[in-house]
Coordinates of C-alpha atoms in Angstrom, one line a residue:
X1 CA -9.8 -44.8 -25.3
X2 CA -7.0 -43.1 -24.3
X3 CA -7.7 -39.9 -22.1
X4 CA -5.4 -37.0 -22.8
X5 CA -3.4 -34.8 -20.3
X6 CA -3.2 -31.5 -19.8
X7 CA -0.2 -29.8 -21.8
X8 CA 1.3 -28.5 -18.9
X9 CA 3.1 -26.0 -21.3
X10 CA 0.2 -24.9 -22.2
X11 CA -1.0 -24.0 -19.3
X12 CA 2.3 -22.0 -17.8
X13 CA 2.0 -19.5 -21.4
X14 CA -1.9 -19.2 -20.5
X15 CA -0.8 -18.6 -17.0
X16 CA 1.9 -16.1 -18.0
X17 CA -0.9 -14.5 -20.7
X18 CA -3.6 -13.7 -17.7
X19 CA -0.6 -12.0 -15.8
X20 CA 0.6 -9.7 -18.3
X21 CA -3.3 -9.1 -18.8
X22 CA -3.6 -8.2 -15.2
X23 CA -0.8 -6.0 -15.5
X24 CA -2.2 -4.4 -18.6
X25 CA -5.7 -3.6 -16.4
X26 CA -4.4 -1.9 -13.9
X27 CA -1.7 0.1 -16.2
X28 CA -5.4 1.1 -17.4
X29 CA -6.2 2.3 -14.2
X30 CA -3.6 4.6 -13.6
X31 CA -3.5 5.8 -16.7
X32 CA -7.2 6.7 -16.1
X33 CA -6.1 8.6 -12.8
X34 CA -3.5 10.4 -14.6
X35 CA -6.0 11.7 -17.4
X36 CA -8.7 12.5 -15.0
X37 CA -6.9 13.6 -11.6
X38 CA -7.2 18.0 -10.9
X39 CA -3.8 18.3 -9.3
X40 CA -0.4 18.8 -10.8
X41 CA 1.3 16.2 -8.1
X42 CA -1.0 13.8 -9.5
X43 CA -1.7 14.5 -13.1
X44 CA 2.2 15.6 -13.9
X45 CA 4.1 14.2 -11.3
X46 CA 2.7 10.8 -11.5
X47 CA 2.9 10.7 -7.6
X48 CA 0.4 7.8 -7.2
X49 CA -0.1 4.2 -7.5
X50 CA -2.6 1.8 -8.4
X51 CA -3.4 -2.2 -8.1
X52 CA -5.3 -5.2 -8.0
X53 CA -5.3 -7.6 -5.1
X54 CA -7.4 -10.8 -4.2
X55 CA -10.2 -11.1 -1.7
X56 CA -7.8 -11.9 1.1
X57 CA -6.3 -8.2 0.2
X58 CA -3.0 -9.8 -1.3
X59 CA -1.7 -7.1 -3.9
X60 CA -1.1 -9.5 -7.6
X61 CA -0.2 -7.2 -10.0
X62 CA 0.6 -2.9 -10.0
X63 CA 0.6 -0.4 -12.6
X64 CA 4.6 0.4 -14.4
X65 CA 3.3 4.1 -14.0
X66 CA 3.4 5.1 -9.8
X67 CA 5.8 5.7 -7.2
X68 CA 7.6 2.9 -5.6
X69 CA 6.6 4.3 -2.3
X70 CA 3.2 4.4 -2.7
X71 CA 2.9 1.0 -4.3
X72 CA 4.3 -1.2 -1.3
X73 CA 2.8 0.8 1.0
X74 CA -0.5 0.4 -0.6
X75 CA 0.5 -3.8 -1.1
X76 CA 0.1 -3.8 2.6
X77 CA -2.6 -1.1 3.6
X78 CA -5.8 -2.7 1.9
X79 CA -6.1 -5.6 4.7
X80 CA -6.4 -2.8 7.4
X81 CA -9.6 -1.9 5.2
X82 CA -10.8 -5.8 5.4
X83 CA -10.5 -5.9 8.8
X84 CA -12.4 -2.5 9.3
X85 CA -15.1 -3.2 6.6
X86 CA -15.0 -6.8 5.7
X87 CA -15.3 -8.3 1.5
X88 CA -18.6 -10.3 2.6
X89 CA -20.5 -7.0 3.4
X90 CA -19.2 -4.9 0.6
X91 CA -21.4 -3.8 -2.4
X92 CA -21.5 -2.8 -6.3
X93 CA -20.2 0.8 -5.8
X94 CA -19.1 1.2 -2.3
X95 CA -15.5 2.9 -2.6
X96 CA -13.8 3.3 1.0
X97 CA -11.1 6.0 1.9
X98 CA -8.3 6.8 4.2
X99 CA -5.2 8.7 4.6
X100 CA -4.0 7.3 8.0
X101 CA -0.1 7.5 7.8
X102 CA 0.3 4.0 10.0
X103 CA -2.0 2.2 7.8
X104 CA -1.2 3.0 4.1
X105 CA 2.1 5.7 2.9
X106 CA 3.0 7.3 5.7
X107 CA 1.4 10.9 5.6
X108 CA -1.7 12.6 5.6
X109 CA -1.1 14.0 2.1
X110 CA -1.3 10.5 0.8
X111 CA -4.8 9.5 0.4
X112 CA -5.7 5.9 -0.2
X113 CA -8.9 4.6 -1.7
X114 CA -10.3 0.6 -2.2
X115 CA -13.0 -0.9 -4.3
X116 CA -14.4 -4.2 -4.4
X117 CA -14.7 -5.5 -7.8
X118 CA -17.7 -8.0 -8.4
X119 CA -18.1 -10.4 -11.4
X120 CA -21.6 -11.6 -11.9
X121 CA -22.9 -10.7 -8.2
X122 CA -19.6 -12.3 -6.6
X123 CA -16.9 -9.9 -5.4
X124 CA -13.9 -11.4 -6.9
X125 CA -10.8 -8.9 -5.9
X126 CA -10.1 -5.2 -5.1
X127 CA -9.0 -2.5 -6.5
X128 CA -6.7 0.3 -4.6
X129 CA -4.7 3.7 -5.7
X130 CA -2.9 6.3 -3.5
X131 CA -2.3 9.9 -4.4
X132 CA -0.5 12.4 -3.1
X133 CA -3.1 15.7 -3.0
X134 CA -1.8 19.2 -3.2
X135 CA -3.1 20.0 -0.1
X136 CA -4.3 18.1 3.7
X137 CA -4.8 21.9 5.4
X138 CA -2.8 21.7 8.8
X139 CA 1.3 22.9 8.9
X140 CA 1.5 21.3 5.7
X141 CA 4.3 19.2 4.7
X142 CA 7.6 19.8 6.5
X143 CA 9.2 19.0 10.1
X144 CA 7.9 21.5 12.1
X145 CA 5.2 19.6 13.2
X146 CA 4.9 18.4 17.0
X147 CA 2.2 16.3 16.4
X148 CA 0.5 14.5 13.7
X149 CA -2.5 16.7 14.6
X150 CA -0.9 19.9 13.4
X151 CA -0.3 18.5 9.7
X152 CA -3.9 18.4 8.6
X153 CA -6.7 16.7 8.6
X154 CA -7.3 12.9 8.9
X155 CA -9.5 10.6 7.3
X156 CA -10.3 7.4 9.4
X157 CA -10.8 4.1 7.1
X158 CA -14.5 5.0 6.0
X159 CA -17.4 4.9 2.9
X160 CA -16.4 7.4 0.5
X161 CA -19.4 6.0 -1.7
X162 CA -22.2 3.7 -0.7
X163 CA -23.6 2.1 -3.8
X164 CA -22.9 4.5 -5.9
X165 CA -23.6 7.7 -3.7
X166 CA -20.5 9.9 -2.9
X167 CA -20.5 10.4 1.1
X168 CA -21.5 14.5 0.6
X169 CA -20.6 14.7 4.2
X170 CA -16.8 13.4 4.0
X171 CA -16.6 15.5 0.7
X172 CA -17.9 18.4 2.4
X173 CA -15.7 18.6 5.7
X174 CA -12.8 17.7 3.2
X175 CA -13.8 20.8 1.0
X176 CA -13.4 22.8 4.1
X177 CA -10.4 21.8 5.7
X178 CA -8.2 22.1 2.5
X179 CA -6.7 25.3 0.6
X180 CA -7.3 23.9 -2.7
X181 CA -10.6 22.4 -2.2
X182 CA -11.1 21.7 -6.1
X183 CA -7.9 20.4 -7.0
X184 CA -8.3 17.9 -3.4
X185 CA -11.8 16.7 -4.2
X186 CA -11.2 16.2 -7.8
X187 CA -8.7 14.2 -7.4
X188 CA -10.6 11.9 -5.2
X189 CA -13.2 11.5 -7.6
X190 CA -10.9 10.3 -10.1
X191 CA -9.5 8.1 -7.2
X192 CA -12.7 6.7 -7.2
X193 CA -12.9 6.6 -11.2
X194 CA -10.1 4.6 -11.4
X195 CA -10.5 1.7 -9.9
X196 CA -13.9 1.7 -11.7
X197 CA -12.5 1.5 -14.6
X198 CA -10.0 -1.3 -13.5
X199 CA -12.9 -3.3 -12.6
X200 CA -14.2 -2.9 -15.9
X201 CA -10.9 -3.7 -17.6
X202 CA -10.9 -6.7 -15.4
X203 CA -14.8 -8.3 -15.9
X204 CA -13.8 -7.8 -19.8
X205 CA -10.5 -9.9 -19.1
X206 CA -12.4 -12.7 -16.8
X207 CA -14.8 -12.9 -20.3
X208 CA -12.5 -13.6 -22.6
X209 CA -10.3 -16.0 -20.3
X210 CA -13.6 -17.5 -19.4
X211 CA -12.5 -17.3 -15.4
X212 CA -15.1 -17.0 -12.6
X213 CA -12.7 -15.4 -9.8
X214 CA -9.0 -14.9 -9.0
X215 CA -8.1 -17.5 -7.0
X216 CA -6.4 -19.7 -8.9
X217 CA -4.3 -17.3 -11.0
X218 CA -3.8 -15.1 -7.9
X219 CA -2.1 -18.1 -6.2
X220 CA 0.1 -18.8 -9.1
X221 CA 1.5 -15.4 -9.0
X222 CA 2.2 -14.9 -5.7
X223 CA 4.0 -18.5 -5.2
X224 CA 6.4 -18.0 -8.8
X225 CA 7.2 -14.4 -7.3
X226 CA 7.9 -15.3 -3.9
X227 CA 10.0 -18.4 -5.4
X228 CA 11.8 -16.0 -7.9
X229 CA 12.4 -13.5 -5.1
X230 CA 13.9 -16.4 -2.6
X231 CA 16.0 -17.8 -5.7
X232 CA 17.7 -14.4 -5.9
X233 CA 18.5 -14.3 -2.2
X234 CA 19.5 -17.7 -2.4
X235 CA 22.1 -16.5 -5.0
X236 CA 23.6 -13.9 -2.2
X237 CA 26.6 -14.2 -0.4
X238 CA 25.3 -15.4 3.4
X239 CA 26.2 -13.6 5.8
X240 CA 25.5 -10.4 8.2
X241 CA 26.3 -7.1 7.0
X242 CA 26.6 -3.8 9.1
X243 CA 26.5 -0.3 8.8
X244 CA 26.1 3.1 10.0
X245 CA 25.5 6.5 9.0
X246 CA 24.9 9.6 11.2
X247 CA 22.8 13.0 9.9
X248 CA 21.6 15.6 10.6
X249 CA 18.3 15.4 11.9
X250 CA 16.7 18.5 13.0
X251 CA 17.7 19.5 16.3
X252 CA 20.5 17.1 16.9
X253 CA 22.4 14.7 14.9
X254 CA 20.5 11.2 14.3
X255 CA 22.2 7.6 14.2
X256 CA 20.8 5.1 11.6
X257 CA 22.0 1.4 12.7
X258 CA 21.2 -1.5 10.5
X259 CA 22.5 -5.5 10.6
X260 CA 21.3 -7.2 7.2
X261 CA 21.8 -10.9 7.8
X262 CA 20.8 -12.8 4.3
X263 CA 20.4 -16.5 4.5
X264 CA 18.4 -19.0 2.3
X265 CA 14.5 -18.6 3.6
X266 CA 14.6 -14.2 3.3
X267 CA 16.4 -11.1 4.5
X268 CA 16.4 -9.8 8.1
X269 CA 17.1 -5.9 8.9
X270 CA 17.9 -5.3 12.4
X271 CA 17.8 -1.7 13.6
X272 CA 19.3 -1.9 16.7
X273 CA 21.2 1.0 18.3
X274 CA 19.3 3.7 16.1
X275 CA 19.1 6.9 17.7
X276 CA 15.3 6.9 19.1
X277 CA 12.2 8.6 17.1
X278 CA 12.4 12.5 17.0
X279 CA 9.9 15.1 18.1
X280 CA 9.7 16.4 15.0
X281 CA 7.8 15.2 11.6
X282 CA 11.2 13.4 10.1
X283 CA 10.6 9.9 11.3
X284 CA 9.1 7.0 9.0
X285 CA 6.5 5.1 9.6
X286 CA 6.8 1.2 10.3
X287 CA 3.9 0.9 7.2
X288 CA 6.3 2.3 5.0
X289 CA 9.5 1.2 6.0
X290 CA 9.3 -2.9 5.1
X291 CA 8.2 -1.9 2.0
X292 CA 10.8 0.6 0.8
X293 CA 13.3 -2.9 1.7
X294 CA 11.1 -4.3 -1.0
X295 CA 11.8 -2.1 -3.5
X296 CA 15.8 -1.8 -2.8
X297 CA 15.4 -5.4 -3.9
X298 CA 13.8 -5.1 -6.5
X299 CA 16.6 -2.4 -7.8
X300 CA 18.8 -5.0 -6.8
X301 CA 17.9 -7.6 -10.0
X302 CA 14.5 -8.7 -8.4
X303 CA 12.5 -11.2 -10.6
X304 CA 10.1 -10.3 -12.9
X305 CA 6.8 -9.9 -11.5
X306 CA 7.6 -10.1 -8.4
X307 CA 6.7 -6.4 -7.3
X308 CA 3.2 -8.2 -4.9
X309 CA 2.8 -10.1 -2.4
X310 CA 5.0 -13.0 -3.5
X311 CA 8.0 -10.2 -3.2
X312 CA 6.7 -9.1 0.7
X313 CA 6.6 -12.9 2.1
X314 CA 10.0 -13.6 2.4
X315 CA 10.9 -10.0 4.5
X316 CA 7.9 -11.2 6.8
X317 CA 10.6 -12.3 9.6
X318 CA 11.2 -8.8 10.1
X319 CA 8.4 -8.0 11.7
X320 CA 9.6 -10.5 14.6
X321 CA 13.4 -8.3 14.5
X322 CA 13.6 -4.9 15.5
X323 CA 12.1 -2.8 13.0
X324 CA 11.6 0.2 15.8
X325 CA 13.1 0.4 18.7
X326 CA 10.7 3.3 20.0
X327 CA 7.6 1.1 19.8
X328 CA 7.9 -2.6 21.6
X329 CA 4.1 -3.4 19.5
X330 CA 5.6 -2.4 16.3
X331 CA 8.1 -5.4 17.2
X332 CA 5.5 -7.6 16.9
X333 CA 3.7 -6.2 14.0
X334 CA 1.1 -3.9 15.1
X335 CA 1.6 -0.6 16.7
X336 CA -1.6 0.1 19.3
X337 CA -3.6 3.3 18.2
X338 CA -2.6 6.9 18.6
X339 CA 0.7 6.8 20.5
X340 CA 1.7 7.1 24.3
X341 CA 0.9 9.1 26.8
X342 CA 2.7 12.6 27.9
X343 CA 3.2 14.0 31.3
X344 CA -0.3 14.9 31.4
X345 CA -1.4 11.4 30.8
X346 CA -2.9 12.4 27.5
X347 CA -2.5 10.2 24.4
X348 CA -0.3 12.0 21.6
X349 CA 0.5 11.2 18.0
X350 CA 4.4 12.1 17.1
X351 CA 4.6 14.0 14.4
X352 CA 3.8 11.8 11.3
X353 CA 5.7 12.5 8.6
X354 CA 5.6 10.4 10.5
X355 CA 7.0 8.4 13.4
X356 CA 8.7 5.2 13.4
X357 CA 5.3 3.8 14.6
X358 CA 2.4 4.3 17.0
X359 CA 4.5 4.3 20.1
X360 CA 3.2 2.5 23.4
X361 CA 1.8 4.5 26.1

């Protein structure tokens, strides 16, 4: 008897029905932050995003509604979280917090916030949002800030919920660091309401679909993105491109060097020759800035879907270019924590709105 084969066919439109399904769950998730946030910046201006990423922290789908900022950013931040609180030791309602400029979108106003989802006892995924709040206390937003210190308060990667149980003593030390106290902790509540109710949206889809975790489909996406993405590029003229720009900064006029070489396996940006970080709070953070190439790609005629991780991979050699020339770690990656050291031999943060990196003491 004959044994019959998969339909292959099949299985790419089943494939392709989970995907839009996943995008449809988290679309559900910001949609829930936008009905439930406190703040205008939130609520009106849609200054937020929200997604769904794998247990490695590997973003697969985002919500249409969000900033472009926020939502590469955010593709990159929730490993930091991993590394701080790993998957293994996570728990049915534990939400964790941060608004570390390095780690997720670049400024203090931007708070980030990460759920584990779990699908009968097994954490399958995560869930993440950022949103801009009205308020951080501090200078505020604006380049007058010397350090990142001046611009408000900042929220370490840490439990904003334990099992359920909002940490009182974040909320509280929040409440009182903050001009609009109700407006900031409402809207981290329906930070944390959000990604609930994606990981509803999401054990509902893993019924239906009859999947037990994200593994498989996660893969998928990320390889048919990152091989749309590369086909794209592929279809580029090779070659290196320059340019240069000069503005006017703050106190002094600032040069912006690039060299975009393009060639079949991804895109390297080489900075080079850019006038160094400034003093003030106008620089960009080295979080952000790989991930605003993303979406200048995307604009570009990227491929569908491809707005994850699959989309990141092939910018990856970047990180071995010159993406700051302040910070010699960033060149490699990783910035070391909180800055360099003045005259004093003190360890300073540049002002974050924010510098081009952690620079090395």
């Amino acid at each position: 008897m004959a044994v019959a084969r998969p339909n292959a066919a099949l299985a790419q439109i089943h494939v392709q029905i989970m995907w839009s399904r996943l995008i449809a769950v988290v679309e559900e998730q910001a949609q829930t932050m936008l009905r439930t946030a406190f703040s205008t910046s939130v609520r009106e201006a849609g200054d937020l995003s929200a997604g769904v990423f794998d247990r490695h922290g590997r973003m697969l789908a985002q919500a249409v509604t969000g900033t472009p900022g926020h939502v590469n950013s955010m593709a990159n931040a929730v490993r930091y979280f991993l590394e701080v609180y790993p998957l293994a030791n996570m728990k049915p309602g534990d939400h964790y917090i941060t608004n570390d400029p390095w780690l997720t979108s670049g400024h203090l106003h931007d708070i980030t916030v990460v759920t584990p989802s779990f699908y009968r006892g097994e954490a399958v995924g995560l869930f993440a949002n950022t949103i801009h709040v009205v308020d951080i206390g501090g200078l505020g937003m604006g380049p007058d800030g010397r350090q990142v210190f001046e611009e408000g308060l900042a929220i370490p990667i840490m439990p904003l919920a334990r099992e359920g149980r909002m940490n009182d003593d974040l909320l509280r030390l929040v409440r009182a660091n903050v001009r609009e106290p109700l407006q900031v902790e409402g809207d981290i509540y329906a930070a944390a309401a959000c990604n609930d109710e994606g990981s509803r949206r999401l054990i509902e889809m893993m019924d239906e679909f009859e999947i037990a975790n994200l593994d498989r489909l996660g893969g998928t996406i990320i390889e048919a993105s990152r091989e749309a993405t590369l086909d794209r590029i592929r279809a580029l003229p090779k070659g290196t491109y320059r340019n240069s720009m000069t503005m006017d900064g703050y106190d002094k006029p600032l040069v912006l060097n690039a060299a975009l070489t393009i060639s079949d396996d991804g895109i390297h940006v080489d900075y080079g020759g850019t006038s160094p970080a400034s003093s003030h709070g106008i620089n960009v953070v080295l979080q952000l800035l790989p991930r605003l190439h993303c979406v200048r790609r995307q604009m570009s005629g990227g491929a569908r879907g491809a707005e994850q991780r699959g989309l990141a991979r092939p910018d990856q050699r970047q990180r071995a270019g010159r993406l700051c020339a302040q910070c010699q770690a960033a060149v490699a990656g990783r910035c070391p924590p909180h800055g360099r050291a003045d005259a004093s031999g003190r360890r300073v943060r540049l002002s974050a709105a924010g510098d081009a990196g952690r620079r090395a003491g």
